[in-house]
mmCIF file of C-alpha atoms in Angstrom:
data_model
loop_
_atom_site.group_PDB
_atom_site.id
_atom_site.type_symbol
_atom_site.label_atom_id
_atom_site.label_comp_id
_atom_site.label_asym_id
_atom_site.label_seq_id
_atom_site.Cartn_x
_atom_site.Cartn_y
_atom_site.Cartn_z
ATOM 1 C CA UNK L 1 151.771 -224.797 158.664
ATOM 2 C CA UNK L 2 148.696 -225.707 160.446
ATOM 3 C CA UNK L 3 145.382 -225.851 159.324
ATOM 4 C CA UNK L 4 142.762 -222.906 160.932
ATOM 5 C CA UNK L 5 139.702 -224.344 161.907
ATOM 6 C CA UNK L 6 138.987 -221.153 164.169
ATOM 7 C CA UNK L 7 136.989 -218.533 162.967
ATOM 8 C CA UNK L 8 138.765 -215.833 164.070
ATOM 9 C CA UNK L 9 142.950 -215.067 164.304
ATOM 10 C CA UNK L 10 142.954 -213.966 167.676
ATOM 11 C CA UNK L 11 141.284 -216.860 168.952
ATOM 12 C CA UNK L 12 144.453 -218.517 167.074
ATOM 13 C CA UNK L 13 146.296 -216.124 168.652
ATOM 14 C CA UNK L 14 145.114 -217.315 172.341
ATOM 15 C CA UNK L 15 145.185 -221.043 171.796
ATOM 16 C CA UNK L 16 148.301 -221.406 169.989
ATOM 17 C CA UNK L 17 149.881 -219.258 172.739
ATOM 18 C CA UNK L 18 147.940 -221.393 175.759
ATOM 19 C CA UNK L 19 150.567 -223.756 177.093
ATOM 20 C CA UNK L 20 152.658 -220.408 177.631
ATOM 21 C CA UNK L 21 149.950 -218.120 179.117
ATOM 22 C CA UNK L 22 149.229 -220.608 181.863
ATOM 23 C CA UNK L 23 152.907 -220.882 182.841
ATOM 24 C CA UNK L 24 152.900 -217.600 182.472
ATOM 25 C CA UNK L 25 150.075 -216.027 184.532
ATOM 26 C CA UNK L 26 150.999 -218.803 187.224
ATOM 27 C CA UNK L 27 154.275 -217.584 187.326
ATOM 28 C CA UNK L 28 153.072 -213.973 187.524
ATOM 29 C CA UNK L 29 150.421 -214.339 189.566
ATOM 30 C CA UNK L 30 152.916 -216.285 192.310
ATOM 31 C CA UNK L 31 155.576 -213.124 191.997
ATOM 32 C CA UNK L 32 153.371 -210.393 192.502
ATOM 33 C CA UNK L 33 151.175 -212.041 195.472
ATOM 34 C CA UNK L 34 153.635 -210.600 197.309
ATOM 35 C CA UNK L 35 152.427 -207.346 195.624
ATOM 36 C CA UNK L 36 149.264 -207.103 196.858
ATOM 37 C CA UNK L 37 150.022 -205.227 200.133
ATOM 38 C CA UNK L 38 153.670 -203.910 199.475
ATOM 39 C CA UNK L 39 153.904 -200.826 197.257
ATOM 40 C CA UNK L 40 157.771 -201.157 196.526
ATOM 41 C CA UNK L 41 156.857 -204.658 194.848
ATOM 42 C CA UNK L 42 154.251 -203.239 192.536
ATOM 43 C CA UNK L 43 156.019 -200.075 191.904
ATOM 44 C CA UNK L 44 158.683 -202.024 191.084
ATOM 45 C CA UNK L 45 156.069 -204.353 188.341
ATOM 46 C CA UNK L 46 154.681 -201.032 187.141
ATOM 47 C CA UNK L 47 158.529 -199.977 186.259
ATOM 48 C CA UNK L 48 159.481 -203.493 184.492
ATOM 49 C CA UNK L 49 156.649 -203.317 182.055
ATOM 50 C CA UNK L 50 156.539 -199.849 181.569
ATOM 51 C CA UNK L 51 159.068 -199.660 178.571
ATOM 52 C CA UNK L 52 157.330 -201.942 176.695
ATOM 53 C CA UNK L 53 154.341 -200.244 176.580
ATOM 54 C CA UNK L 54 156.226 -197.052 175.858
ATOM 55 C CA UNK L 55 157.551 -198.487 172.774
ATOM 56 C CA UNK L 56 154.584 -200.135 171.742
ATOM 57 C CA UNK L 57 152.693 -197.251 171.796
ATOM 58 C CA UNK L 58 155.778 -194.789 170.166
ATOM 59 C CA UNK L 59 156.579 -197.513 167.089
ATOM 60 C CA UNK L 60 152.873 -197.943 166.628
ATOM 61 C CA UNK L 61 150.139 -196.194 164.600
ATOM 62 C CA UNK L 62 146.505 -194.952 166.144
ATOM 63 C CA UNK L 63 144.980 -197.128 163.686
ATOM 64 C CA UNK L 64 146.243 -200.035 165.491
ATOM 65 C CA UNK L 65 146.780 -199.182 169.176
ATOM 66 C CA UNK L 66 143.982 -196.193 169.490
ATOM 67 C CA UNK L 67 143.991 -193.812 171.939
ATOM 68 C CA UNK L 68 141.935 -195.496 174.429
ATOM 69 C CA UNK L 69 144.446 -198.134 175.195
ATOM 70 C CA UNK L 70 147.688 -196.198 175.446
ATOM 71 C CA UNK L 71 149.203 -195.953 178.591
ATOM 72 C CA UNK L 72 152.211 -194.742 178.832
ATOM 73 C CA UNK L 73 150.963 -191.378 180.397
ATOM 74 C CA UNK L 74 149.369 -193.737 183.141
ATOM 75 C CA UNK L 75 152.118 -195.920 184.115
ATOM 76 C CA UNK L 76 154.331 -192.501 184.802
ATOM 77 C CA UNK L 77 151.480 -191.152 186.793
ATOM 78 C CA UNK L 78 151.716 -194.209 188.756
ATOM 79 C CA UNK L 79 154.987 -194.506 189.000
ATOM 80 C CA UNK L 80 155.584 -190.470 190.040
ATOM 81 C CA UNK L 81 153.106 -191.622 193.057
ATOM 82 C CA UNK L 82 155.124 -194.741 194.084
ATOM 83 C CA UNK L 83 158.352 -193.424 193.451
ATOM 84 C CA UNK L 84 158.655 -189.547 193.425
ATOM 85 C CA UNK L 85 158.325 -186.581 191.027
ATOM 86 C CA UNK L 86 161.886 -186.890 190.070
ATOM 87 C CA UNK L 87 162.001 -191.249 189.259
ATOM 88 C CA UNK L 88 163.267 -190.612 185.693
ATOM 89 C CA UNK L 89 166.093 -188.371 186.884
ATOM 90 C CA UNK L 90 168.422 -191.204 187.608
ATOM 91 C CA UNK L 91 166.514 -193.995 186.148
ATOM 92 C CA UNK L 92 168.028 -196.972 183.939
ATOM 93 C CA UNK L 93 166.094 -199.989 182.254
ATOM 94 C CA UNK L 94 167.437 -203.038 184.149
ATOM 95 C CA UNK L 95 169.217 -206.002 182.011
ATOM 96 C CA UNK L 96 165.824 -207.900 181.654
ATOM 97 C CA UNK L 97 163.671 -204.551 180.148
ATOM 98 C CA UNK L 98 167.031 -203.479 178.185
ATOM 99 C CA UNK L 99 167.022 -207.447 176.438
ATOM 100 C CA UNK L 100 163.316 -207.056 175.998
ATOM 101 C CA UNK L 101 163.512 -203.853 173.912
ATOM 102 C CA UNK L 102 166.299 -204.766 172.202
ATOM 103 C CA UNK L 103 164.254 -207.739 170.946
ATOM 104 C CA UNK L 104 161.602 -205.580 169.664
ATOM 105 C CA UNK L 105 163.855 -203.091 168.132
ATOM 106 C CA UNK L 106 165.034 -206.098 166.321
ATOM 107 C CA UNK L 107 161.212 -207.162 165.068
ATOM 108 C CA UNK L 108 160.882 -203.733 163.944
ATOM 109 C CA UNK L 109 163.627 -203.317 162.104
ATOM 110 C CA UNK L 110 162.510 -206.637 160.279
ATOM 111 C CA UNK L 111 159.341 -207.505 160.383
ATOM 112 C CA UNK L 112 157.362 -205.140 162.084
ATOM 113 C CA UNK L 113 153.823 -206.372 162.026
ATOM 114 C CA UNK L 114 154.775 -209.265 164.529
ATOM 115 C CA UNK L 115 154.400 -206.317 167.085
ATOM 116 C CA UNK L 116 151.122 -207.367 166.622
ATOM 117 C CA UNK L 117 152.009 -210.548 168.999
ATOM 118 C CA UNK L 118 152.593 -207.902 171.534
ATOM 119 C CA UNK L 119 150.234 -205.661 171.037
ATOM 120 C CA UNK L 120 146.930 -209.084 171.315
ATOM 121 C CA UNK L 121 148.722 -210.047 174.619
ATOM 122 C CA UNK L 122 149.817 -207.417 176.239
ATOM 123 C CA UNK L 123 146.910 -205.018 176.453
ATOM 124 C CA UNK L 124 144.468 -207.978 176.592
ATOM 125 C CA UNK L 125 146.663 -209.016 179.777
ATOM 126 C CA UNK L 126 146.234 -205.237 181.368
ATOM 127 C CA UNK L 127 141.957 -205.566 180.396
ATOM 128 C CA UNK L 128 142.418 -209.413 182.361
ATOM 129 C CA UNK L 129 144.900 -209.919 184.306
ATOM 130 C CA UNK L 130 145.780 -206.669 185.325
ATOM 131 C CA UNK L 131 142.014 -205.790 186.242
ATOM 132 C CA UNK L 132 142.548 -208.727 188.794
ATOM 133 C CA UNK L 133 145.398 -207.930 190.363
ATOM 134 C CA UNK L 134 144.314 -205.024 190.933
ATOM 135 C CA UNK L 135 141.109 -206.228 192.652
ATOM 136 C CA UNK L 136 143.214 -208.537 194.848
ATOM 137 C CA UNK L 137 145.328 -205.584 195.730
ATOM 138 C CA UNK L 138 142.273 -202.970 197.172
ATOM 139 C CA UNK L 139 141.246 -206.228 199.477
ATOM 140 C CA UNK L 140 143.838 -206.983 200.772
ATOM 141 C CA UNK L 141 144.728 -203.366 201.502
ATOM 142 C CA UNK L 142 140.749 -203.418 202.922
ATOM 143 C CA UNK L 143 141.958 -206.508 204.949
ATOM 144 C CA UNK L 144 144.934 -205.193 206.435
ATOM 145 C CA UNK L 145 144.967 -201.354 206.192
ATOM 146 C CA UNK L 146 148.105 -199.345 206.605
ATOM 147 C CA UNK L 147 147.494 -195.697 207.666
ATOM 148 C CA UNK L 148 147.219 -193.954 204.678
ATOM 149 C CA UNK L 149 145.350 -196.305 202.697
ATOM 150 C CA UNK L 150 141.899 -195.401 200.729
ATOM 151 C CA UNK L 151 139.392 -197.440 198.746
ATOM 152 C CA UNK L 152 140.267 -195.174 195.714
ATOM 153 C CA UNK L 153 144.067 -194.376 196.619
ATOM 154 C CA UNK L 154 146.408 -192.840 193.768
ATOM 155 C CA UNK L 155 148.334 -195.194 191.819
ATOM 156 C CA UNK L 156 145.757 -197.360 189.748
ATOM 157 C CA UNK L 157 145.895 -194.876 187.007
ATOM 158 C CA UNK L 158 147.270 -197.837 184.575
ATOM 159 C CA UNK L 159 144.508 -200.281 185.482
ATOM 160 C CA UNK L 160 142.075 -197.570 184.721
ATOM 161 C CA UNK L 161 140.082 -196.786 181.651
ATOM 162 C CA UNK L 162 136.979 -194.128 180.637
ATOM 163 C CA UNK L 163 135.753 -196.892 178.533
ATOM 164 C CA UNK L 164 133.800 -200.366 179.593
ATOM 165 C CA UNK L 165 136.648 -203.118 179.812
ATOM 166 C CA UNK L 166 134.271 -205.431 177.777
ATOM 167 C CA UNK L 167 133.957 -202.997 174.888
ATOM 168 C CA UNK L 168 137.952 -202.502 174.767
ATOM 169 C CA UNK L 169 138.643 -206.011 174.705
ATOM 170 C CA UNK L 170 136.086 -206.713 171.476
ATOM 171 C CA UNK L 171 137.808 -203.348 169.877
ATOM 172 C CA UNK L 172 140.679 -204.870 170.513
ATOM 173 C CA UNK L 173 140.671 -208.095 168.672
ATOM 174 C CA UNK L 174 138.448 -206.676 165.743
ATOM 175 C CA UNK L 175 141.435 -204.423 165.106
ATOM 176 C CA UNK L 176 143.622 -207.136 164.960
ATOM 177 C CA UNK L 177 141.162 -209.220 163.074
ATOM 178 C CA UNK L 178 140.858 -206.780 160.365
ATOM 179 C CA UNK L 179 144.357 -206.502 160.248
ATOM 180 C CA UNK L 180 144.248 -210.747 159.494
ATOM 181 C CA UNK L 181 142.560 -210.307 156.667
ATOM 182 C CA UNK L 182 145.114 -208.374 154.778
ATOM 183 C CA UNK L 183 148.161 -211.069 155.790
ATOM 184 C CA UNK L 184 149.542 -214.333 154.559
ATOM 185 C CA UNK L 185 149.814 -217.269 155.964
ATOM 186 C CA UNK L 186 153.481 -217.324 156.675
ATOM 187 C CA UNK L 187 153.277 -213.997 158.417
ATOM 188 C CA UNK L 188 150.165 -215.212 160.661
ATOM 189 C CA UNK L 189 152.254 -218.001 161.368
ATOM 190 C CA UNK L 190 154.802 -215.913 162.541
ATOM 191 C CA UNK L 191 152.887 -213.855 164.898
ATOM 192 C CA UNK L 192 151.636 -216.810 166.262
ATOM 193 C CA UNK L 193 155.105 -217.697 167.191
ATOM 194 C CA UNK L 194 156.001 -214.654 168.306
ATOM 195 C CA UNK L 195 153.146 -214.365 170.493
ATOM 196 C CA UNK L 196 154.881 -217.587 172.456
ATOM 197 C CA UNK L 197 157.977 -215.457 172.926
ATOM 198 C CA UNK L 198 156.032 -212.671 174.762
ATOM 199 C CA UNK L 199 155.064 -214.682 177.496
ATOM 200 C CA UNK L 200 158.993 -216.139 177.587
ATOM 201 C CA UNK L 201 160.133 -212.391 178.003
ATOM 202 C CA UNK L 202 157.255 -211.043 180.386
ATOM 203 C CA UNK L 203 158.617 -214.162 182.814
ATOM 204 C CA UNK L 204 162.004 -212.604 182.431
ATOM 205 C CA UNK L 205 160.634 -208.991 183.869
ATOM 206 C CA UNK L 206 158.679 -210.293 186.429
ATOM 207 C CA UNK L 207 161.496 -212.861 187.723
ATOM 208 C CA UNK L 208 163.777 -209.319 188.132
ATOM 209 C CA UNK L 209 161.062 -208.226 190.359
ATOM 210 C CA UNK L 210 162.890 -207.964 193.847
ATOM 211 C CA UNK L 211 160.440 -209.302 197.298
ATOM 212 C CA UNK L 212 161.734 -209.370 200.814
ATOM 213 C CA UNK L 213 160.876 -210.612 204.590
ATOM 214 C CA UNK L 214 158.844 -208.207 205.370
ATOM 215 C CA UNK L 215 156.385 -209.228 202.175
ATOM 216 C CA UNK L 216 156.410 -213.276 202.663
ATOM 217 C CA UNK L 217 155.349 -212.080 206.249
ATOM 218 C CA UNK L 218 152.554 -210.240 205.231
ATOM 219 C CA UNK L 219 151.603 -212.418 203.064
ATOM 220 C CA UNK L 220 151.819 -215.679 205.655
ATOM 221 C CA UNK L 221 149.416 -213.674 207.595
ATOM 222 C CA UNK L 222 146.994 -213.211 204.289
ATOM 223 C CA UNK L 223 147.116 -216.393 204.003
ATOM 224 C CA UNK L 224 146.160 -217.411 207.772
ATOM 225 C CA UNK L 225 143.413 -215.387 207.413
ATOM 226 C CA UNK L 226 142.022 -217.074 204.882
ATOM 227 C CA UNK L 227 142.906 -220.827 206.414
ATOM 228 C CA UNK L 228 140.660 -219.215 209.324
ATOM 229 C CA UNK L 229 137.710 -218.294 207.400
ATOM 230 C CA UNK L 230 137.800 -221.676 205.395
ATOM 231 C CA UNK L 231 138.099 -223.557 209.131
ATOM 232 C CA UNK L 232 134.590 -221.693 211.008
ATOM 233 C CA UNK L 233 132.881 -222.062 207.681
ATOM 234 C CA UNK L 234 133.651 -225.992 207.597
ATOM 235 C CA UNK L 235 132.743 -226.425 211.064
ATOM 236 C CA UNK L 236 129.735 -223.964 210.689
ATOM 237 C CA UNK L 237 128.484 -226.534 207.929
ATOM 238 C CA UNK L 238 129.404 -229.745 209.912
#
């Protein structure tokens, strides 16, 4: 058991968990580049993460995933717009989101409060990460416009919230801070370790995710683009 010299647990939470976010986001952030201007590769993100947020928010109480963060309506709005009215009709959780939920069935039916683990990084990740991503993808779209591309197109419902990201994210870990206060030590230890196995499952979702030739083409060109800008502004400042 180590000592805390933190003051709060979901700072613990975020640097005991460190070594496995960076591989993580870098990981992430590699396989859905190819994202940012092909819709089959982020509809295809949107459906890999989708369950767990659906049980999350189904095994969980208001008191400590409110309202405000819930998504679950969102990512099938999203999802109805990439992939049709009727995507549930014939739909089937892949191996990777099937072995994911069974591993939180198994928490639950154990030791439920280490959904806690999932609860800290996961929504945290959609208020960060996600908010990024989903930056990246409206430039590049502005970069390289297909036809029926807008500013505010359908299908950001998920990375979209009523409330100020900043205040969700402080709601956030005061929920889970409060929560801290009630637990011992052994079971903040295991959260801690459990929060290590999120990002080791996430990286098992998003290494399903299919890309293809037309994608590493687009994105060669992105990436030219950029070289070019890079190149006149060096030689502007020569």
């Amino acid at each position: 058991m180590t000592e805390r010299n933190v003051t709060t647990f979901t700072k613990e939470m975020r640097i005991s968990s460190r070594k496995e976010h960076r591989i993580s986001d870098d990981f992430i952030n590699a396989k859905l580049a190819f994202a940012m201007h092909n819709n089959d590769v982020w509809s295809e993100g949107l459906l890999v993460f989708y369950e767990v947020f659906k049980f999350l928010e189904n095994h969980l109480s208001y008191d400590i995933l409110p309202k405000e963060f819930r998504r679950t309506e969102a990512f099938e709005q999203d999802l109805s717009y990439f992939l049709g009215p009727h995507w549930q009709e014939n739909y089937q959780p892949r191996k990777e989101v099937q072995n994911y939920l069974d591993h939180l069935v198994k928490i639950t039916n154990t030791n439920s409060t280490l959904l806690v683990a999932y609860v800290y990084h996961m929504y945290l990740g959609l208020l960060s990460g996600g908010q990024i991503l989903q930056k990246k993808r409206k430039l590049v779209q502005k970069i390289f416009p297909k036809p029926d591309d807008e500013v505010n197109a359908p299908g950001c419902a998920v990375t979209t919230y009523d409330v100020a990201i900043g205040d969700l994210k402080t709601q956030l870990k005061e929920i889970i801070d409060n929560l801290a206060k009630n637990w011992d030590e052994n079971t903040k230890q295991a959260i801690l370790e459990e929060g290590k196995k999120v990002f080791q499952l996430n990286n098992e979702l998003v290494r399903s995710i299919k890309t293809n030739k037309e994608t590493y083409k687009l994105l060669g060109y992105f990436l030219l683009f950029i070289l070019t800008i890079l190149f006149f502004y060096v030689m502007w400042n020569l």
